[in-house]
Amino acid sequence: MADPVDGPPPARKPADVFTARLVSGATFPAPADLPLLVAAEHAGLNPPSSCRNGTCRTCIAQLTQGQVRYRIQWPGLSAEEKAEGYILPCVAYPVGDVVLRLGVTF
Ligand code: FES
């Protein structure tokens, strides 16, 4: 068992904050440590969502510029959908500025 350590917790480096731009032209801050869906909600947007864990596809969006990373191994998208830029913003984190279309319907 480890001994308790006195003193303040280690300083946490603030996350980078990128810009997410919707194809409509609206923008919102997109922190690197926040799923794009949550960042959009913090900006007052109301994109569709349900499971919020990358399985239901309700939140599907299309990334037209930029890149995202996922904290889960395989979000519920086919290889073809990924190649076409579709993302699941409930589990997608920006790695730079992005341009996207939220609320995609097929
Ligand atoms: S809300 Fe279910 S996959 Fe994003």
mmCIF file of N, CA and C and ligand atoms in Angstrom:
data_model
loop_
_atom_site.group_PDB
_atom_site.id
_atom_site.type_symbol
_atom_site.label_atom_id
_atom_site.label_comp_id
_atom_site.label_asym_id
_atom_site.label_seq_id
_atom_site.Cartn_x
_atom_site.Cartn_y
_atom_site.Cartn_z
ATOM 1 N N MET A 1 0.848 -1.187 0.000
ATOM 2 C CA MET A 1 0.000 0.000 0.000
ATOM 3 C C MET A 1 0.887 1.242 0.000
ATOM 4 N N ALA A 2 0.581 2.179 -0.858
ATOM 5 C CA ALA A 2 1.393 3.388 -0.976
ATOM 6 C C ALA A 2 1.111 4.328 0.178
ATOM 7 N N ASP A 3 2.143 5.025 0.607
ATOM 8 C CA ASP A 3 1.971 6.036 1.639
ATOM 9 C C ASP A 3 1.268 7.244 1.046
ATOM 10 N N PRO A 4 0.406 7.886 1.837
ATOM 11 C CA PRO A 4 -0.203 9.119 1.327
ATOM 12 C C PRO A 4 0.860 10.183 1.100
ATOM 13 N N VAL A 5 0.626 11.029 0.153
ATOM 14 C CA VAL A 5 1.570 12.088 -0.185
ATOM 15 C C VAL A 5 0.962 13.415 0.228
ATOM 16 N N ASP A 6 1.751 14.193 0.961
ATOM 17 C CA ASP A 6 1.292 15.525 1.346
ATOM 18 C C ASP A 6 1.544 16.510 0.213
ATOM 19 N N GLY A 7 0.808 17.595 0.243
ATOM 20 C CA GLY A 7 1.043 18.660 -0.724
ATOM 21 C C GLY A 7 -0.062 18.731 -1.752
ATOM 22 N N PRO A 8 -0.005 19.767 -2.562
ATOM 23 C CA PRO A 8 -1.063 19.969 -3.556
ATOM 24 C C PRO A 8 -0.983 18.903 -4.648
ATOM 25 N N PRO A 9 -2.113 18.651 -5.318
ATOM 26 C CA PRO A 9 -2.071 17.705 -6.434
ATOM 27 C C PRO A 9 -1.190 18.255 -7.541
ATOM 28 N N PRO A 10 -0.652 17.379 -8.372
ATOM 29 C CA PRO A 10 0.206 17.872 -9.462
ATOM 30 C C PRO A 10 -0.580 18.790 -10.386
ATOM 31 N N ALA A 11 0.104 19.808 -10.869
ATOM 32 C CA ALA A 11 -0.548 20.759 -11.768
ATOM 33 C C ALA A 11 -0.966 20.038 -13.040
ATOM 34 N N ARG A 12 -2.130 20.355 -13.530
ATOM 35 C CA ARG A 12 -2.630 19.752 -14.746
ATOM 36 C C ARG A 12 -2.517 20.764 -15.856
ATOM 37 N N LYS A 13 -1.913 20.346 -16.932
ATOM 38 C CA LYS A 13 -1.744 21.235 -18.076
ATOM 39 C C LYS A 13 -3.111 21.494 -18.710
ATOM 40 N N PRO A 14 -3.481 22.736 -18.913
ATOM 41 C CA PRO A 14 -4.769 22.990 -19.565
ATOM 42 C C PRO A 14 -4.785 22.419 -20.975
ATOM 43 N N ALA A 15 -5.952 21.944 -21.366
ATOM 44 C CA ALA A 15 -6.089 21.360 -22.704
ATOM 45 C C ALA A 15 -6.047 22.451 -23.766
ATOM 46 N N ASP A 16 -5.555 22.075 -24.922
ATOM 47 C CA ASP A 16 -5.637 22.992 -26.065
ATOM 48 C C ASP A 16 -7.107 23.228 -26.393
ATOM 49 N N VAL A 17 -7.414 24.419 -26.839
ATOM 50 C CA VAL A 17 -8.785 24.727 -27.258
ATOM 51 C C VAL A 17 -8.737 25.124 -28.729
ATOM 52 N N PHE A 18 -9.437 24.329 -29.524
ATOM 53 C CA PHE A 18 -9.483 24.575 -30.965
ATOM 54 C C PHE A 18 -10.798 25.259 -31.331
ATOM 55 N N THR A 19 -10.974 25.540 -32.590
ATOM 56 C CA THR A 19 -12.222 26.123 -33.070
ATOM 57 C C THR A 19 -12.958 25.109 -33.932
ATOM 58 N N ALA A 20 -14.234 24.909 -33.581
ATOM 59 C CA ALA A 20 -15.102 24.081 -34.427
ATOM 60 C C ALA A 20 -15.993 25.028 -35.203
ATOM 61 N N ARG A 21 -16.041 24.834 -36.495
ATOM 62 C CA ARG A 21 -16.883 25.661 -37.355
ATOM 63 C C ARG A 21 -17.924 24.763 -38.004
ATOM 64 N N LEU A 22 -19.165 25.191 -37.912
ATOM 65 C CA LEU A 22 -20.226 24.456 -38.601
ATOM 66 C C LEU A 22 -20.269 24.901 -40.048
ATOM 67 N N VAL A 23 -20.783 24.058 -40.919
ATOM 68 C CA VAL A 23 -20.851 24.445 -42.330
ATOM 69 C C VAL A 23 -21.721 25.688 -42.512
ATOM 70 N N SER A 24 -22.592 25.955 -41.529
ATOM 71 C CA SER A 24 -23.413 27.175 -41.580
ATOM 72 C C SER A 24 -22.591 28.426 -41.308
ATOM 73 N N GLY A 25 -21.378 28.250 -40.784
ATOM 74 C CA GLY A 25 -20.514 29.390 -40.489
ATOM 75 C C GLY A 25 -20.374 29.680 -39.012
ATOM 76 N N ALA A 26 -21.276 29.185 -38.188
ATOM 77 C CA ALA A 26 -21.184 29.404 -36.740
ATOM 78 C C ALA A 26 -19.947 28.684 -36.193
ATOM 79 N N THR A 27 -19.350 29.237 -35.157
ATOM 80 C CA THR A 27 -18.181 28.614 -34.553
ATOM 81 C C THR A 27 -18.406 28.439 -33.053
ATOM 82 N N PHE A 28 -17.659 27.494 -32.473
ATOM 83 C CA PHE A 28 -17.662 27.336 -31.030
ATOM 84 C C PHE A 28 -16.314 26.774 -30.601
ATOM 85 N N PRO A 29 -15.917 27.055 -29.337
ATOM 86 C CA PRO A 29 -14.648 26.531 -28.850
ATOM 87 C C PRO A 29 -14.729 25.021 -28.688
ATOM 88 N N ALA A 30 -13.654 24.338 -29.056
ATOM 89 C CA ALA A 30 -13.612 22.879 -29.001
ATOM 90 C C ALA A 30 -12.351 22.431 -28.259
ATOM 91 N N PRO A 31 -12.440 22.288 -26.935
ATOM 92 C CA PRO A 31 -11.269 21.837 -26.168
ATOM 93 C C PRO A 31 -10.863 20.413 -26.561
ATOM 94 N N ALA A 32 -9.572 20.165 -26.555
ATOM 95 C CA ALA A 32 -9.052 18.855 -26.950
ATOM 96 C C ALA A 32 -9.507 17.741 -26.020
ATOM 97 N N ASP A 33 -9.878 18.100 -24.788
ATOM 98 C CA ASP A 33 -10.260 17.054 -23.833
ATOM 99 C C ASP A 33 -11.775 16.942 -23.653
ATOM 100 N N LEU A 34 -12.529 17.442 -24.603
ATOM 101 C CA LEU A 34 -13.991 17.403 -24.516
ATOM 102 C C LEU A 34 -14.551 16.837 -25.827
ATOM 103 N N PRO A 35 -15.487 15.884 -25.743
ATOM 104 C CA PRO A 35 -16.095 15.411 -26.996
ATOM 105 C C PRO A 35 -16.747 16.578 -27.733
ATOM 106 N N LEU A 36 -16.688 16.536 -29.048
ATOM 107 C CA LEU A 36 -17.263 17.638 -29.835
ATOM 108 C C LEU A 36 -18.741 17.847 -29.529
ATOM 109 N N LEU A 37 -19.456 16.775 -29.229
ATOM 110 C CA LEU A 37 -20.882 16.919 -28.891
ATOM 111 C C LEU A 37 -21.051 17.786 -27.649
ATOM 112 N N VAL A 38 -20.261 17.537 -26.635
ATOM 113 C CA VAL A 38 -20.355 18.289 -25.376
ATOM 114 C C VAL A 38 -19.910 19.738 -25.604
ATOM 115 N N ALA A 39 -18.874 19.923 -26.401
ATOM 116 C CA ALA A 39 -18.423 21.284 -26.698
ATOM 117 C C ALA A 39 -19.537 22.064 -27.406
ATOM 118 N N ALA A 40 -20.233 21.406 -28.318
ATOM 119 C CA ALA A 40 -21.345 22.073 -29.018
ATOM 120 C C ALA A 40 -22.453 22.415 -28.027
ATOM 121 N N GLU A 41 -22.744 21.505 -27.120
ATOM 122 C CA GLU A 41 -23.782 21.771 -26.113
ATOM 123 C C GLU A 41 -23.372 22.928 -25.199
ATOM 124 N N HIS A 42 -22.105 22.980 -24.833
ATOM 125 C CA HIS A 42 -21.632 24.082 -23.990
ATOM 126 C C HIS A 42 -21.785 25.425 -24.709
ATOM 127 N N ALA A 43 -21.768 25.380 -26.021
ATOM 128 C CA ALA A 43 -21.922 26.604 -26.807
ATOM 129 C C ALA A 43 -23.391 26.934 -27.063
ATOM 130 N N GLY A 44 -24.303 26.156 -26.471
ATOM 131 C CA GLY A 44 -25.724 26.443 -26.621
ATOM 132 C C GLY A 44 -26.405 25.742 -27.783
ATOM 133 N N LEU A 45 -25.663 24.877 -28.462
ATOM 134 C CA LEU A 45 -26.268 24.117 -29.563
ATOM 135 C C LEU A 45 -26.954 22.882 -28.993
ATOM 136 N N ASN A 46 -27.824 22.301 -29.772
ATOM 137 C CA ASN A 46 -28.571 21.143 -29.298
ATOM 138 C C ASN A 46 -28.546 20.032 -30.353
ATOM 139 N N PRO A 47 -27.345 19.503 -30.649
ATOM 140 C CA PRO A 47 -27.283 18.447 -31.660
ATOM 141 C C PRO A 47 -27.951 17.174 -31.146
ATOM 142 N N PRO A 48 -28.449 16.337 -32.044
ATOM 143 C CA PRO A 48 -29.096 15.107 -31.598
ATOM 144 C C PRO A 48 -28.097 14.172 -30.909
ATOM 145 N N SER A 49 -28.575 13.481 -29.884
ATOM 146 C CA SER A 49 -27.737 12.487 -29.194
ATOM 147 C C SER A 49 -28.634 11.553 -28.415
ATOM 148 N N SER A 50 -28.073 10.421 -28.036
ATOM 149 C CA SER A 50 -28.821 9.465 -27.217
ATOM 150 C C SER A 50 -27.852 8.733 -26.293
ATOM 151 N N CYS A 51 -27.153 7.729 -26.797
ATOM 152 C CA CYS A 51 -26.321 6.882 -25.915
ATOM 153 C C CYS A 51 -25.114 7.621 -25.352
ATOM 154 N N ARG A 52 -24.554 8.491 -26.146
ATOM 155 C CA ARG A 52 -23.359 9.266 -25.777
ATOM 156 C C ARG A 52 -22.142 8.386 -25.525
ATOM 157 N N ASN A 53 -22.145 7.191 -26.096
ATOM 158 C CA ASN A 53 -20.972 6.322 -25.949
ATOM 159 C C ASN A 53 -20.525 5.688 -27.266
ATOM 160 N N GLY A 54 -20.992 6.230 -28.381
ATOM 161 C CA GLY A 54 -20.499 5.774 -29.674
ATOM 162 C C GLY A 54 -21.167 4.543 -30.240
ATOM 163 N N THR A 55 -22.353 4.180 -29.773
ATOM 164 C CA THR A 55 -22.982 2.972 -30.302
ATOM 165 C C THR A 55 -24.292 3.218 -31.056
ATOM 166 N N CYS A 56 -25.075 4.220 -30.697
ATOM 167 C CA CYS A 56 -26.422 4.359 -31.290
ATOM 168 C C CYS A 56 -26.418 5.108 -32.626
ATOM 169 N N ARG A 57 -25.423 5.904 -32.899
ATOM 170 C CA ARG A 57 -25.268 6.672 -34.135
ATOM 171 C C ARG A 57 -26.210 7.868 -34.243
ATOM 172 N N THR A 58 -26.947 8.165 -33.208
ATOM 173 C CA THR A 58 -27.881 9.295 -33.252
ATOM 174 C C THR A 58 -27.164 10.606 -33.546
ATOM 175 N N CYS A 59 -25.966 10.750 -33.048
ATOM 176 C CA CYS A 59 -25.237 12.021 -33.151
ATOM 177 C C CYS A 59 -24.414 12.154 -34.427
ATOM 178 N N ILE A 60 -24.500 11.176 -35.320
ATOM 179 C CA ILE A 60 -23.586 11.150 -36.473
ATOM 180 C C ILE A 60 -23.481 12.531 -37.138
ATOM 181 N N ALA A 61 -22.265 12.871 -37.468
ATOM 182 C CA ALA A 61 -21.957 14.172 -38.075
ATOM 183 C C ALA A 61 -20.932 13.937 -39.173
ATOM 184 N N GLN A 62 -20.722 14.929 -39.988
ATOM 185 C CA GLN A 62 -19.718 14.798 -41.046
ATOM 186 C C GLN A 62 -18.645 15.848 -40.862
ATOM 187 N N LEU A 63 -17.441 15.365 -40.798
ATOM 188 C CA LEU A 63 -16.275 16.233 -40.671
ATOM 189 C C LEU A 63 -15.822 16.598 -42.080
ATOM 190 N N THR A 64 -15.843 17.867 -42.392
ATOM 191 C CA THR A 64 -15.433 18.271 -43.736
ATOM 192 C C THR A 64 -14.011 18.817 -43.756
ATOM 193 N N GLN A 65 -13.495 19.093 -42.557
ATOM 194 C CA GLN A 65 -12.121 19.587 -42.458
ATOM 195 C C GLN A 65 -11.599 19.293 -41.065
ATOM 196 N N GLY A 66 -10.346 18.902 -40.952
ATOM 197 C CA GLY A 66 -9.736 18.635 -39.658
ATOM 198 C C GLY A 66 -9.750 17.159 -39.307
ATOM 199 N N GLN A 67 -9.315 16.883 -38.095
ATOM 200 C CA GLN A 67 -9.211 15.494 -37.645
ATOM 201 C C GLN A 67 -9.716 15.375 -36.223
ATOM 202 N N VAL A 68 -10.162 14.161 -35.873
ATOM 203 C CA VAL A 68 -10.572 13.861 -34.512
ATOM 204 C C VAL A 68 -9.887 12.571 -34.070
ATOM 205 N N ARG A 69 -9.896 12.349 -32.773
ATOM 206 C CA ARG A 69 -9.421 11.071 -32.225
ATOM 207 C C ARG A 69 -10.554 10.523 -31.378
ATOM 208 N N TYR A 70 -10.482 9.208 -31.148
ATOM 209 C CA TYR A 70 -11.510 8.557 -30.339
ATOM 210 C C TYR A 70 -10.866 7.932 -29.120
ATOM 211 N N ARG A 71 -11.612 7.931 -28.015
ATOM 212 C CA ARG A 71 -11.124 7.252 -26.821
ATOM 213 C C ARG A 71 -11.601 5.813 -26.762
ATOM 214 N N ILE A 72 -12.458 5.432 -27.698
ATOM 215 C CA ILE A 72 -12.884 4.047 -27.760
ATOM 216 C C ILE A 72 -12.258 3.425 -28.989
ATOM 217 N N GLN A 73 -12.120 2.118 -28.970
ATOM 218 C CA GLN A 73 -11.387 1.426 -30.019
ATOM 219 C C GLN A 73 -12.090 1.508 -31.375
ATOM 220 N N TRP A 74 -13.390 1.267 -31.404
ATOM 221 C CA TRP A 74 -14.063 1.215 -32.681
ATOM 222 C C TRP A 74 -15.445 1.829 -32.567
ATOM 223 N N PRO A 75 -15.575 3.116 -32.805
ATOM 224 C CA PRO A 75 -16.913 3.710 -32.757
ATOM 225 C C PRO A 75 -17.784 3.095 -33.841
ATOM 226 N N GLY A 76 -19.084 3.145 -33.666
ATOM 227 C CA GLY A 76 -20.029 2.490 -34.560
ATOM 228 C C GLY A 76 -20.133 3.085 -35.941
ATOM 229 N N LEU A 77 -19.055 3.079 -36.672
ATOM 230 C CA LEU A 77 -19.038 3.564 -38.048
ATOM 231 C C LEU A 77 -18.348 2.539 -38.931
ATOM 232 N N SER A 78 -18.820 2.403 -40.167
ATOM 233 C CA SER A 78 -18.150 1.504 -41.105
ATOM 234 C C SER A 78 -16.889 2.188 -41.629
ATOM 235 N N ALA A 79 -16.020 1.401 -42.219
ATOM 236 C CA ALA A 79 -14.801 1.961 -42.813
ATOM 237 C C ALA A 79 -15.153 2.954 -43.913
ATOM 238 N N GLU A 80 -16.222 2.648 -44.672
ATOM 239 C CA GLU A 80 -16.638 3.546 -45.751
ATOM 240 C C GLU A 80 -17.133 4.875 -45.176
ATOM 241 N N GLU A 81 -17.898 4.804 -44.088
ATOM 242 C CA GLU A 81 -18.394 6.036 -43.473
ATOM 243 C C GLU A 81 -17.231 6.876 -42.942
ATOM 244 N N LYS A 82 -16.276 6.214 -42.320
ATOM 245 C CA LYS A 82 -15.112 6.953 -41.819
ATOM 246 C C LYS A 82 -14.375 7.618 -42.981
ATOM 247 N N ALA A 83 -14.219 6.883 -44.072
ATOM 248 C CA ALA A 83 -13.510 7.430 -45.233
ATOM 249 C C ALA A 83 -14.246 8.636 -45.808
ATOM 250 N N GLU A 84 -15.566 8.664 -45.650
ATOM 251 C CA GLU A 84 -16.372 9.786 -46.150
ATOM 252 C C GLU A 84 -16.453 10.927 -45.144
ATOM 253 N N GLY A 85 -15.764 10.779 -44.005
ATOM 254 C CA GLY A 85 -15.694 11.873 -43.048
ATOM 255 C C GLY A 85 -16.727 11.830 -41.938
ATOM 256 N N TYR A 86 -17.502 10.765 -41.880
ATOM 257 C CA TYR A 86 -18.509 10.709 -40.819
ATOM 258 C C TYR A 86 -17.828 10.423 -39.482
ATOM 259 N N ILE A 87 -18.321 11.079 -38.461
ATOM 260 C CA ILE A 87 -17.792 10.907 -37.109
ATOM 261 C C ILE A 87 -18.956 10.786 -36.132
ATOM 262 N N LEU A 88 -18.645 10.316 -34.940
ATOM 263 C CA LEU A 88 -19.615 10.287 -33.850
ATOM 264 C C LEU A 88 -19.125 11.292 -32.810
ATOM 265 N N PRO A 89 -19.651 12.509 -32.833
ATOM 266 C CA PRO A 89 -19.114 13.569 -31.979
ATOM 267 C C PRO A 89 -19.268 13.320 -30.485
ATOM 268 N N CYS A 90 -20.083 12.358 -30.080
ATOM 269 C CA CYS A 90 -20.187 12.074 -28.643
ATOM 270 C C CYS A 90 -18.924 11.418 -28.106
ATOM 271 N N VAL A 91 -18.114 10.845 -28.997
ATOM 272 C CA VAL A 91 -16.873 10.200 -28.562
ATOM 273 C C VAL A 91 -15.669 10.684 -29.361
ATOM 274 N N ALA A 92 -15.841 11.760 -30.120
ATOM 275 C CA ALA A 92 -14.776 12.293 -30.970
ATOM 276 C C ALA A 92 -14.201 13.564 -30.342
ATOM 277 N N TYR A 93 -12.889 13.586 -30.228
ATOM 278 C CA TYR A 93 -12.176 14.727 -29.646
ATOM 279 C C TYR A 93 -11.351 15.395 -30.739
ATOM 280 N N PRO A 94 -11.410 16.716 -30.828
ATOM 281 C CA PRO A 94 -10.651 17.388 -31.888
ATOM 282 C C PRO A 94 -9.146 17.345 -31.614
ATOM 283 N N VAL A 95 -8.377 17.260 -32.681
ATOM 284 C CA VAL A 95 -6.921 17.350 -32.558
ATOM 285 C C VAL A 95 -6.414 18.631 -33.209
ATOM 286 N N GLY A 96 -7.333 19.464 -33.625
ATOM 287 C CA GLY A 96 -7.023 20.744 -34.235
ATOM 288 C C GLY A 96 -8.352 21.397 -34.596
ATOM 289 N N ASP A 97 -8.304 22.500 -35.323
ATOM 290 C CA ASP A 97 -9.540 23.137 -35.760
ATOM 291 C C ASP A 97 -10.299 22.182 -36.689
ATOM 292 N N VAL A 98 -11.618 22.228 -36.574
ATOM 293 C CA VAL A 98 -12.435 21.330 -37.398
ATOM 294 C C VAL A 98 -13.585 22.102 -38.034
ATOM 295 N N VAL A 99 -14.074 21.584 -39.136
ATOM 296 C CA VAL A 99 -15.300 22.067 -39.770
ATOM 297 C C VAL A 99 -16.205 20.850 -39.882
ATOM 298 N N LEU A 100 -17.443 21.003 -39.415
ATOM 299 C CA LEU A 100 -18.315 19.843 -39.431
ATOM 300 C C LEU A 100 -19.767 20.198 -39.660
ATOM 301 N N ARG A 101 -20.503 19.178 -40.000
ATOM 302 C CA ARG A 101 -21.949 19.291 -40.197
ATOM 303 C C ARG A 101 -22.589 18.410 -39.135
ATOM 304 N N LEU A 102 -23.266 19.029 -38.168
ATOM 305 C CA LEU A 102 -23.921 18.285 -37.101
ATOM 306 C C LEU A 102 -25.326 17.898 -37.556
ATOM 307 N N GLY A 103 -25.879 16.868 -36.915
ATOM 308 C CA GLY A 103 -27.266 16.495 -37.182
ATOM 309 C C GLY A 103 -27.480 15.943 -38.581
ATOM 310 N N VAL A 104 -26.544 15.127 -39.049
ATOM 311 C CA VAL A 104 -26.660 14.535 -40.383
ATOM 312 C C VAL A 104 -27.809 13.535 -40.390
ATOM 313 N N THR A 105 -28.615 13.580 -41.428
ATOM 314 C CA THR A 105 -29.650 12.561 -41.597
ATOM 315 C C THR A 105 -29.424 11.867 -42.933
ATOM 316 N N PHE A 106 -29.715 10.593 -42.952
ATOM 317 C CA PHE A 106 -29.521 9.809 -44.183
ATOM 318 C C PHE A 106 -30.857 9.576 -44.864
HETATM 319 S S1 FES B 1 -25.063 9.668 -29.102
HETATM 320 FE FE1 FES B 1 -25.074 7.542 -29.577
HETATM 321 S S2 FES B 1 -23.379 7.348 -30.956
HETATM 322 FE FE2 FES B 1 -23.312 9.415 -30.303
#
